[in-house]
């Protein structure tokens, strides 16, 4: 990217940050600081300077000959020197030891609690990384931090992206239900049977019903994974078999459905389910085909896998810290805008559906099966669907009692 000079010669400190994992509190940030001529700062932080719309980023310590500065910003001393537009660019670039093109390079940190080989990493995030690098000519890249490297525990993913611990985070809406009450309605069994179908249904009504839940972050993707199976250590192919079963659903909000089926809901993140099944803490989980095989390998700790059950969906997201997004160049923001929303969400859905297809193949080819595969009869499935319908009515009433209006209408819009 060339350093284009225009008529104005003001320099603004657009953002100052330690790193994606340790941001300075807002009270200690300078926004739109407009000195006369040029203001030189000595700061032990990474600095991004916007010179007439061209962003130049430098090394962690930049010294331009002014005494060490103090906080807060109103105590900053200014050093004024007069430069022509061209000479300022030359001096700045030389001081940074970088060309303008290299200085604009940005690397986005991506936090996920999932293991490196998980299909969201090898699928969606690989696609995203390749696209942003190709479209930017290499000036915009991403670095993946899998398996909780930027913080353990999937429940904290939303907090990590909001607070800037990561530039981008992958997470599960059900782990922060108070933040996404309307999005959670996409979890409920309905018309869709695949992640692609469910994800498209969400985006058909996203702007009307869900967008307000994502204010303060940049939405890259919202998509689903289909929970088509009951996986565990009990035969739950009938309502009688479900009675008293300790069942892990996709979200606590589906408790009325689980109870209508006769089971006992137990909440547990996916990262703990293998141990829960092996120790008997839980009996059965709602899961997908890819939960059966690698990387989760629930078939190792299950005696029964039940198919043709009411399909629930886990709603997931890839979100970007809004301040980090706004701090990027116009060119880089445009690239992210082109990829985010439905395109990246469908890549997310394809990651899950593709993993399911691979797992189905592995399951069919497996010779040493330590579990029984059961397909629910149509008659028994009708009984289950009737129980689900009764549970839905309880859920809609609960939403109304909590002041979240229109739950039934949103559910119906998702299942047109």
CSV table of C-alpha atoms in Angstrom, one decimal:
chain,number,residue,atom,x,y,z
A,1,UNK,CA,0.0,0.0,0.0
A,2,UNK,CA,1.5,3.3,-1.0
A,3,UNK,CA,1.6,6.3,1.2
A,4,UNK,CA,-0.6,8.8,-0.6
A,5,UNK,CA,-0.3,12.4,0.5
A,6,UNK,CA,-3.2,14.8,0.4
A,7,UNK,CA,-3.7,18.5,1.2
A,8,UNK,CA,-4.2,18.2,4.9
A,9,UNK,CA,-1.2,17.6,7.1
A,10,UNK,CA,-2.7,16.7,10.4
A,11,UNK,CA,-1.6,13.6,12.3
A,12,UNK,CA,-4.0,11.8,14.6
A,13,UNK,CA,-3.2,9.1,17.1
A,14,UNK,CA,-6.0,6.7,16.2
A,15,UNK,CA,-5.4,4.1,18.8
A,16,UNK,CA,-2.8,3.0,21.3
A,17,UNK,CA,-2.8,-0.5,22.5
A,18,UNK,CA,-0.5,-2.9,24.3
A,19,UNK,CA,-1.7,-6.0,22.5
A,20,UNK,CA,-4.9,-7.8,21.7
A,21,UNK,CA,-4.6,-9.6,25.0
A,22,UNK,CA,-4.0,-6.6,27.2
A,23,UNK,CA,-5.8,-3.4,26.2
A,24,UNK,CA,-5.3,0.0,27.9
A,25,UNK,CA,-8.5,1.1,29.8
A,26,UNK,CA,-10.6,3.6,27.8
A,27,UNK,CA,-9.7,6.4,30.2
A,28,UNK,CA,-6.1,6.1,29.1
A,29,UNK,CA,-6.7,6.1,25.4
A,30,UNK,CA,-6.4,9.2,23.1
A,31,UNK,CA,-8.9,9.5,20.4
A,32,UNK,CA,-8.7,12.0,17.5
A,33,UNK,CA,-5.8,13.9,19.0
A,34,UNK,CA,-5.0,16.7,16.5
A,35,UNK,CA,-1.7,18.5,17.1
A,36,UNK,CA,-0.4,21.3,14.9
A,37,UNK,CA,2.2,20.1,12.4
A,38,UNK,CA,3.4,17.0,14.1
A,39,UNK,CA,3.2,15.7,17.7
A,40,UNK,CA,6.0,13.2,18.6
A,41,UNK,CA,5.3,10.7,21.3
A,42,UNK,CA,7.5,8.4,23.4
A,43,UNK,CA,5.4,5.6,24.5
A,44,UNK,CA,6.1,2.0,25.4
A,45,UNK,CA,3.1,0.8,23.4
A,46,UNK,CA,2.3,-0.1,19.8
A,47,UNK,CA,1.2,3.1,18.0
A,48,UNK,CA,-0.9,3.4,14.9
A,49,UNK,CA,-0.7,6.8,13.2
A,50,UNK,CA,-3.2,7.9,10.7
A,51,UNK,CA,-1.5,10.3,8.3
A,52,UNK,CA,-4.1,11.8,5.9
A,53,UNK,CA,-6.0,8.5,5.9
A,54,UNK,CA,-3.0,6.2,5.5
A,55,UNK,CA,-2.3,4.2,8.7
A,56,UNK,CA,1.3,3.5,9.7
A,57,UNK,CA,2.1,1.3,12.6
A,58,UNK,CA,5.5,1.1,14.3
A,59,UNK,CA,7.6,-0.7,16.8
A,60,UNK,CA,6.8,-1.0,20.4
A,61,UNK,CA,9.0,2.0,21.4
A,62,UNK,CA,9.0,5.1,19.3
A,63,UNK,CA,11.2,8.0,20.3
A,64,UNK,CA,11.0,11.3,18.5
A,65,UNK,CA,12.9,13.5,21.0
A,66,UNK,CA,10.3,14.7,23.4
A,67,UNK,CA,10.5,14.0,27.2
A,68,UNK,CA,8.8,10.9,28.5
A,69,UNK,CA,5.0,11.5,28.6
A,70,UNK,CA,2.7,11.0,31.5
A,71,UNK,CA,-0.9,10.0,31.9
A,72,UNK,CA,-3.7,11.1,31.8
A,73,UNK,CA,-3.8,12.5,28.3
A,74,UNK,CA,-4.5,16.1,29.5
A,75,UNK,CA,-1.0,16.1,31.0
A,76,UNK,CA,0.7,15.2,27.7
A,77,UNK,CA,3.4,17.6,26.5
A,78,UNK,CA,3.4,18.6,22.9
A,79,UNK,CA,6.5,19.0,20.7
A,80,UNK,CA,5.7,21.0,17.6
A,81,UNK,CA,7.9,20.8,14.5
A,82,UNK,CA,7.0,21.9,11.0
A,83,UNK,CA,7.2,19.3,8.3
A,84,UNK,CA,6.1,19.3,4.7
A,85,UNK,CA,3.7,16.5,4.0
A,86,UNK,CA,6.4,14.5,2.1
A,87,UNK,CA,9.2,15.1,4.6
A,88,UNK,CA,7.0,14.1,7.5
A,89,UNK,CA,6.2,10.8,5.7
A,90,UNK,CA,9.8,10.2,5.0
A,91,UNK,CA,10.9,11.0,8.6
A,92,UNK,CA,8.1,8.9,10.1
A,93,UNK,CA,8.7,5.9,7.9
A,94,UNK,CA,12.4,6.0,8.5
A,95,UNK,CA,11.9,6.3,12.2
A,96,UNK,CA,9.7,3.3,12.2
A,97,UNK,CA,12.2,1.4,10.1
A,98,UNK,CA,9.4,0.2,7.9
A,99,UNK,CA,8.0,0.9,4.5
A,100,UNK,CA,4.5,2.3,4.4
A,101,UNK,CA,3.2,-0.9,2.9
A,102,UNK,CA,4.8,-3.1,5.7
A,103,UNK,CA,3.7,-0.7,8.4
A,104,UNK,CA,0.0,-1.1,7.5
A,105,UNK,CA,0.1,-4.8,8.1
A,106,UNK,CA,-2.4,-6.1,10.7
A,107,UNK,CA,-2.7,-9.5,12.3
A,108,UNK,CA,-6.0,-10.4,14.0
A,109,UNK,CA,-5.9,-12.7,17.0
A,110,UNK,CA,-8.6,-15.4,17.0
A,111,UNK,CA,-9.6,-17.2,20.2
A,112,UNK,CA,-11.4,-20.5,20.2
A,113,UNK,CA,-11.9,-23.1,22.9
A,114,UNK,CA,-12.0,-25.8,20.3
A,115,UNK,CA,-8.9,-28.0,19.5
A,116,UNK,CA,-6.7,-27.1,16.5
A,117,UNK,CA,-8.1,-30.0,14.3
A,118,UNK,CA,-11.7,-29.0,14.9
A,119,UNK,CA,-13.6,-28.4,11.7
A,120,UNK,CA,-14.5,-24.8,12.5
A,121,UNK,CA,-10.7,-24.2,12.5
A,122,UNK,CA,-9.8,-26.3,9.4
A,123,UNK,CA,-13.0,-25.1,7.7
A,124,UNK,CA,-14.4,-21.6,8.4
A,125,UNK,CA,-11.3,-20.0,10.0
A,126,UNK,CA,-9.0,-21.4,7.3
A,127,UNK,CA,-11.3,-20.0,4.7
A,128,UNK,CA,-11.4,-16.6,6.4
A,129,UNK,CA,-7.6,-16.5,6.8
A,130,UNK,CA,-7.0,-17.3,3.2
A,131,UNK,CA,-9.6,-14.8,2.0
A,132,UNK,CA,-8.4,-11.8,4.0
A,133,UNK,CA,-4.8,-12.4,3.1
A,134,UNK,CA,-5.5,-12.8,-0.6
A,135,UNK,CA,-7.8,-9.8,-0.8
A,136,UNK,CA,-5.4,-7.6,1.1
A,137,UNK,CA,-2.3,-8.7,-0.7
A,138,UNK,CA,-0.9,-10.0,2.6
A,139,UNK,CA,-1.4,-6.9,4.7
A,140,UNK,CA,-4.3,-8.4,6.7
A,141,UNK,CA,-3.8,-11.8,8.4
A,142,UNK,CA,-5.0,-13.7,11.3
A,143,UNK,CA,-3.5,-16.0,14.0
A,144,UNK,CA,-5.5,-18.7,15.6
A,145,UNK,CA,-5.2,-19.4,19.3
A,146,UNK,CA,-7.1,-22.8,19.7
A,147,UNK,CA,-7.9,-24.9,22.8
A,148,UNK,CA,-8.3,-21.9,25.1
A,149,UNK,CA,-4.8,-20.4,24.7
A,150,UNK,CA,-6.2,-16.9,25.3
A,151,UNK,CA,-8.2,-18.0,28.3
A,152,UNK,CA,-9.6,-21.3,29.4
A,153,UNK,CA,-13.3,-22.0,29.4
A,154,UNK,CA,-15.8,-21.6,26.6
A,155,UNK,CA,-18.3,-19.6,28.8
A,156,UNK,CA,-16.0,-16.6,28.8
A,157,UNK,CA,-15.6,-16.3,25.0
A,158,UNK,CA,-18.1,-13.4,24.6
A,159,UNK,CA,-16.4,-11.5,27.4
A,160,UNK,CA,-13.0,-12.0,25.8
A,161,UNK,CA,-14.0,-10.4,22.5
A,162,UNK,CA,-15.9,-7.5,24.1
A,163,UNK,CA,-13.0,-6.7,26.4
A,164,UNK,CA,-10.4,-7.1,23.6
A,165,UNK,CA,-8.6,-10.1,25.0
A,166,UNK,CA,-8.9,-11.4,21.5
A,167,UNK,CA,-9.7,-9.5,18.3
A,168,UNK,CA,-12.0,-12.3,17.2
A,169,UNK,CA,-13.7,-15.0,19.3
A,170,UNK,CA,-15.7,-18.1,18.4
A,171,UNK,CA,-18.3,-19.0,21.0
A,172,UNK,CA,-21.7,-20.5,21.8
A,173,UNK,CA,-24.7,-18.3,22.4
A,174,UNK,CA,-26.2,-20.6,24.9
A,175,UNK,CA,-23.2,-20.0,27.3
A,176,UNK,CA,-24.3,-16.4,27.7
A,177,UNK,CA,-28.1,-16.7,27.4
A,178,UNK,CA,-28.9,-13.4,29.0
A,179,UNK,CA,-27.0,-11.6,26.1
A,180,UNK,CA,-28.8,-13.5,23.3
A,181,UNK,CA,-32.3,-14.4,24.4
A,182,UNK,CA,-33.8,-14.0,21.0
A,183,UNK,CA,-31.0,-15.7,19.1
A,184,UNK,CA,-31.5,-18.7,21.5
A,185,UNK,CA,-34.8,-19.4,19.8
A,186,UNK,CA,-32.8,-20.7,16.9
A,187,UNK,CA,-31.9,-23.7,19.1
A,188,UNK,CA,-35.4,-25.1,19.3
A,189,UNK,CA,-36.5,-28.0,17.1
A,190,UNK,CA,-38.4,-27.0,14.0
A,191,UNK,CA,-38.4,-27.3,10.3
A,192,UNK,CA,-34.7,-27.3,9.6
A,193,UNK,CA,-32.7,-30.5,9.8
A,194,UNK,CA,-29.2,-29.4,8.7
A,195,UNK,CA,-26.9,-26.6,9.9
A,196,UNK,CA,-27.1,-25.0,6.4
A,197,UNK,CA,-30.9,-24.8,6.6
A,198,UNK,CA,-31.0,-23.5,10.1
A,199,UNK,CA,-28.3,-20.9,9.4
A,200,UNK,CA,-30.1,-19.6,6.3
A,201,UNK,CA,-33.3,-19.3,8.4
A,202,UNK,CA,-31.5,-17.2,11.0
A,203,UNK,CA,-30.1,-14.9,8.4
A,204,UNK,CA,-33.4,-14.5,6.6
A,205,UNK,CA,-34.7,-12.7,9.7
A,206,UNK,CA,-31.4,-11.6,11.3
A,207,UNK,CA,-31.8,-7.8,10.7
A,208,UNK,CA,-35.4,-7.8,11.9
A,209,UNK,CA,-35.2,-10.0,15.0
A,210,UNK,CA,-31.6,-10.6,16.1
A,211,UNK,CA,-29.3,-7.7,15.1
A,212,UNK,CA,-30.0,-5.6,18.2
A,213,UNK,CA,-28.5,-8.4,20.4
A,214,UNK,CA,-25.1,-7.9,18.8
A,215,UNK,CA,-24.6,-4.2,19.3
A,216,UNK,CA,-21.1,-3.3,20.5
A,217,UNK,CA,-19.4,-6.1,18.5
A,218,UNK,CA,-18.8,-6.7,14.8
A,219,UNK,CA,-20.7,-9.8,13.7
A,220,UNK,CA,-18.6,-12.0,11.4
A,221,UNK,CA,-20.8,-15.1,11.6
A,222,UNK,CA,-23.8,-16.6,13.3
A,223,UNK,CA,-24.5,-20.2,12.4
A,224,UNK,CA,-25.6,-23.5,13.8
A,225,UNK,CA,-24.7,-27.1,14.3
A,226,UNK,CA,-27.5,-29.7,14.0
A,227,UNK,CA,-28.1,-31.9,17.1
A,228,UNK,CA,-29.5,-34.9,15.3
A,229,UNK,CA,-28.7,-37.6,17.8
A,230,UNK,CA,-29.1,-38.7,21.4
A,231,UNK,CA,-25.7,-40.1,22.4
A,232,UNK,CA,-25.0,-41.9,25.7
A,233,UNK,CA,-25.5,-45.0,27.9
A,234,UNK,CA,-29.2,-45.6,27.8
A,235,UNK,CA,-31.7,-46.7,25.2
A,236,UNK,CA,-33.7,-43.5,24.8
A,237,UNK,CA,-35.5,-44.5,21.6
A,238,UNK,CA,-38.9,-44.3,23.3
A,239,UNK,CA,-40.6,-41.9,25.7
A,240,UNK,CA,-40.5,-44.7,28.3
A,241,UNK,CA,-36.7,-44.9,27.9
A,242,UNK,CA,-36.3,-41.2,28.3
A,243,UNK,CA,-38.0,-41.2,31.7
A,244,UNK,CA,-35.6,-40.0,34.4
A,245,UNK,CA,-32.6,-39.9,32.0
A,246,UNK,CA,-30.0,-37.3,32.9
A,247,UNK,CA,-29.9,-35.6,29.5
A,248,UNK,CA,-27.6,-32.7,28.4
A,249,UNK,CA,-29.5,-30.4,26.0
A,250,UNK,CA,-28.0,-27.6,23.9
A,251,UNK,CA,-29.2,-25.0,26.3
A,252,UNK,CA,-31.0,-24.5,29.6
A,253,UNK,CA,-33.8,-22.7,27.9
A,254,UNK,CA,-34.9,-26.0,26.4
A,255,UNK,CA,-35.6,-27.4,29.9
A,256,UNK,CA,-39.4,-27.5,29.3
A,257,UNK,CA,-38.8,-29.7,26.2
A,258,UNK,CA,-36.5,-32.0,28.0
A,259,UNK,CA,-39.0,-32.3,30.9
A,260,UNK,CA,-41.9,-32.9,28.5
A,261,UNK,CA,-39.9,-35.8,27.1
A,262,UNK,CA,-39.6,-37.2,30.6
A,263,UNK,CA,-35.9,-36.6,31.0
A,264,UNK,CA,-33.9,-34.6,33.6
A,265,UNK,CA,-32.0,-31.7,32.1
A,266,UNK,CA,-28.3,-31.3,33.1
A,267,UNK,CA,-26.2,-28.4,31.9
A,268,UNK,CA,-22.7,-29.1,30.8
A,269,UNK,CA,-20.3,-27.6,28.2
A,270,UNK,CA,-19.2,-29.8,25.4
A,271,UNK,CA,-15.6,-29.9,26.6
A,272,UNK,CA,-16.8,-31.8,29.7
A,273,UNK,CA,-19.2,-34.2,28.1
A,274,UNK,CA,-16.7,-37.0,27.4
A,275,UNK,CA,-15.8,-37.2,31.1
A,276,UNK,CA,-19.4,-36.9,32.1
A,277,UNK,CA,-20.4,-39.9,30.0
A,278,UNK,CA,-17.5,-42.0,31.1
A,279,UNK,CA,-18.1,-41.4,34.8
A,280,UNK,CA,-21.9,-41.6,34.7
A,281,UNK,CA,-22.5,-38.0,35.8
A,282,UNK,CA,-24.8,-37.8,32.8
A,283,UNK,CA,-26.6,-40.5,30.8
A,284,UNK,CA,-27.2,-38.9,27.4
A,285,UNK,CA,-26.3,-35.8,25.4
A,286,UNK,CA,-27.9,-34.1,22.5
A,287,UNK,CA,-25.3,-34.2,19.8
A,288,UNK,CA,-24.3,-34.2,16.2
A,289,UNK,CA,-22.7,-37.0,14.1
A,290,UNK,CA,-19.3,-35.3,14.5
A,291,UNK,CA,-19.6,-35.6,18.3
A,292,UNK,CA,-19.6,-39.4,17.8
A,293,UNK,CA,-16.2,-39.5,16.1
A,294,UNK,CA,-13.0,-37.4,16.3
A,295,UNK,CA,-12.2,-35.0,17.7
A,296,UNK,CA,-14.8,-35.7,20.4
A,297,UNK,CA,-14.9,-39.5,20.2
A,298,UNK,CA,-18.1,-39.9,22.2
A,299,UNK,CA,-18.5,-43.4,20.7
A,300,UNK,CA,-15.7,-44.5,23.0
A,301,UNK,CA,-17.8,-43.8,26.1
A,302,UNK,CA,-21.3,-44.6,24.8
A,303,UNK,CA,-23.4,-47.8,24.6
A,304,UNK,CA,-26.3,-46.3,22.6
A,305,UNK,CA,-26.6,-43.8,19.8
A,306,UNK,CA,-30.2,-42.9,18.8
A,307,UNK,CA,-31.2,-41.4,15.5
A,308,UNK,CA,-34.4,-39.8,14.2
A,309,UNK,CA,-35.0,-37.6,17.3
A,310,UNK,CA,-36.3,-34.0,17.3
A,311,UNK,CA,-33.4,-32.0,15.9
A,312,UNK,CA,-32.2,-29.1,18.0
A,313,UNK,CA,-29.5,-26.6,16.9
A,314,UNK,CA,-26.6,-25.1,18.8
A,315,UNK,CA,-26.3,-21.5,17.8
A,316,UNK,CA,-22.7,-20.3,17.5
A,317,UNK,CA,-20.9,-17.1,16.6
A,318,UNK,CA,-17.6,-15.6,15.4
A,319,UNK,CA,-17.5,-12.0,16.7
A,320,UNK,CA,-14.9,-9.2,16.4
A,321,UNK,CA,-14.0,-6.6,18.9
A,322,UNK,CA,-15.8,-3.5,17.6
A,323,UNK,CA,-13.0,-1.0,18.5
A,324,UNK,CA,-10.4,-3.2,16.8
A,325,UNK,CA,-12.6,-3.4,13.7
A,326,UNK,CA,-13.1,0.4,13.6
A,327,UNK,CA,-9.3,0.9,14.1
A,328,UNK,CA,-8.5,-0.9,10.9
A,329,UNK,CA,-8.0,0.9,7.6
A,330,UNK,CA,-10.9,1.5,5.3
A,331,UNK,CA,-9.5,-1.0,2.9
A,332,UNK,CA,-9.2,-3.7,5.6
A,333,UNK,CA,-12.7,-3.0,7.0
A,334,UNK,CA,-14.2,-3.3,3.5
A,335,UNK,CA,-12.6,-6.8,3.1
A,336,UNK,CA,-14.1,-7.9,6.4
A,337,UNK,CA,-17.5,-6.5,5.5
A,338,UNK,CA,-17.5,-8.4,2.2
A,339,UNK,CA,-16.8,-11.7,4.0
A,340,UNK,CA,-18.9,-11.3,7.2
A,341,UNK,CA,-22.6,-12.0,7.7
A,342,UNK,CA,-24.2,-14.7,5.5
A,343,UNK,CA,-21.0,-15.7,3.6
A,344,UNK,CA,-19.0,-16.5,6.6
A,345,UNK,CA,-22.0,-17.9,8.4
A,346,UNK,CA,-22.5,-20.4,5.6
A,347,UNK,CA,-18.9,-21.4,5.8
A,348,UNK,CA,-19.5,-22.1,9.5
A,349,UNK,CA,-22.5,-24.2,8.6
A,350,UNK,CA,-20.6,-26.0,5.9
A,351,UNK,CA,-17.9,-26.7,8.5
A,352,UNK,CA,-20.4,-28.5,10.7
A,353,UNK,CA,-22.4,-30.2,7.9
A,354,UNK,CA,-19.2,-31.4,6.3
A,355,UNK,CA,-17.9,-32.8,9.5
A,356,UNK,CA,-21.2,-34.7,10.0
A,357,UNK,CA,-20.9,-36.2,6.5
A,358,UNK,CA,-17.3,-37.3,7.2
A,359,UNK,CA,-18.4,-38.8,10.5
A,360,UNK,CA,-21.2,-40.7,8.9
A,361,UNK,CA,-18.7,-42.3,6.6
A,362,UNK,CA,-16.4,-43.2,9.5
A,363,UNK,CA,-19.3,-44.6,11.4
A,364,UNK,CA,-20.4,-46.8,8.4
A,365,UNK,CA,-16.9,-48.1,7.9
A,366,UNK,CA,-16.1,-48.8,11.6
A,367,UNK,CA,-15.8,-52.5,12.3
A,368,UNK,CA,-15.3,-52.5,16.0
A,369,UNK,CA,-18.4,-50.9,17.3
A,370,UNK,CA,-18.9,-50.9,21.0
A,371,UNK,CA,-22.4,-49.3,20.9
A,372,UNK,CA,-25.9,-50.0,19.5
A,373,UNK,CA,-27.2,-47.7,16.8
A,374,UNK,CA,-31.0,-47.3,17.1
A,375,UNK,CA,-33.4,-45.5,14.7
A,376,UNK,CA,-36.5,-44.2,16.4
A,377,UNK,CA,-39.7,-45.5,14.7
A,378,UNK,CA,-42.1,-43.0,13.0
A,379,UNK,CA,-44.8,-43.7,15.6
A,380,UNK,CA,-42.4,-43.0,18.5
A,381,UNK,CA,-41.0,-39.9,16.8
A,382,UNK,CA,-44.6,-38.5,16.6
A,383,UNK,CA,-44.9,-39.0,20.3
A,384,UNK,CA,-41.6,-37.1,20.8
A,385,UNK,CA,-42.7,-34.3,18.5
A,386,UNK,CA,-46.0,-33.9,20.5
A,387,UNK,CA,-43.9,-33.5,23.7
A,388,UNK,CA,-41.7,-31.0,22.0
A,389,UNK,CA,-44.8,-28.9,21.0
A,390,UNK,CA,-46.0,-28.9,24.6
A,391,UNK,CA,-42.5,-27.8,25.8
A,392,UNK,CA,-42.5,-24.9,23.2
A,393,UNK,CA,-45.6,-23.5,24.6
A,394,UNK,CA,-44.0,-23.3,28.1
A,395,UNK,CA,-40.9,-21.6,26.6
A,396,UNK,CA,-43.0,-19.0,24.8
A,397,UNK,CA,-44.9,-18.2,28.0
A,398,UNK,CA,-41.6,-18.0,29.9
A,399,UNK,CA,-40.2,-15.5,27.4
A,400,UNK,CA,-43.3,-13.3,27.9
A,401,UNK,CA,-43.0,-13.4,31.6
A,402,UNK,CA,-39.4,-12.2,31.4
A,403,UNK,CA,-40.4,-9.3,29.2
A,404,UNK,CA,-39.0,-10.7,26.0
A,405,UNK,CA,-41.9,-10.2,23.6
A,406,UNK,CA,-42.6,-11.9,20.3
A,407,UNK,CA,-40.9,-15.2,21.0
A,408,UNK,CA,-43.6,-17.2,19.2
A,409,UNK,CA,-43.5,-14.9,16.2
A,410,UNK,CA,-39.7,-15.2,15.9
A,411,UNK,CA,-39.9,-19.0,16.1
A,412,UNK,CA,-42.5,-19.1,13.4
A,413,UNK,CA,-40.4,-16.7,11.2
A,414,UNK,CA,-37.5,-19.1,11.6
A,415,UNK,CA,-39.7,-22.0,10.6
A,416,UNK,CA,-41.6,-20.6,7.6
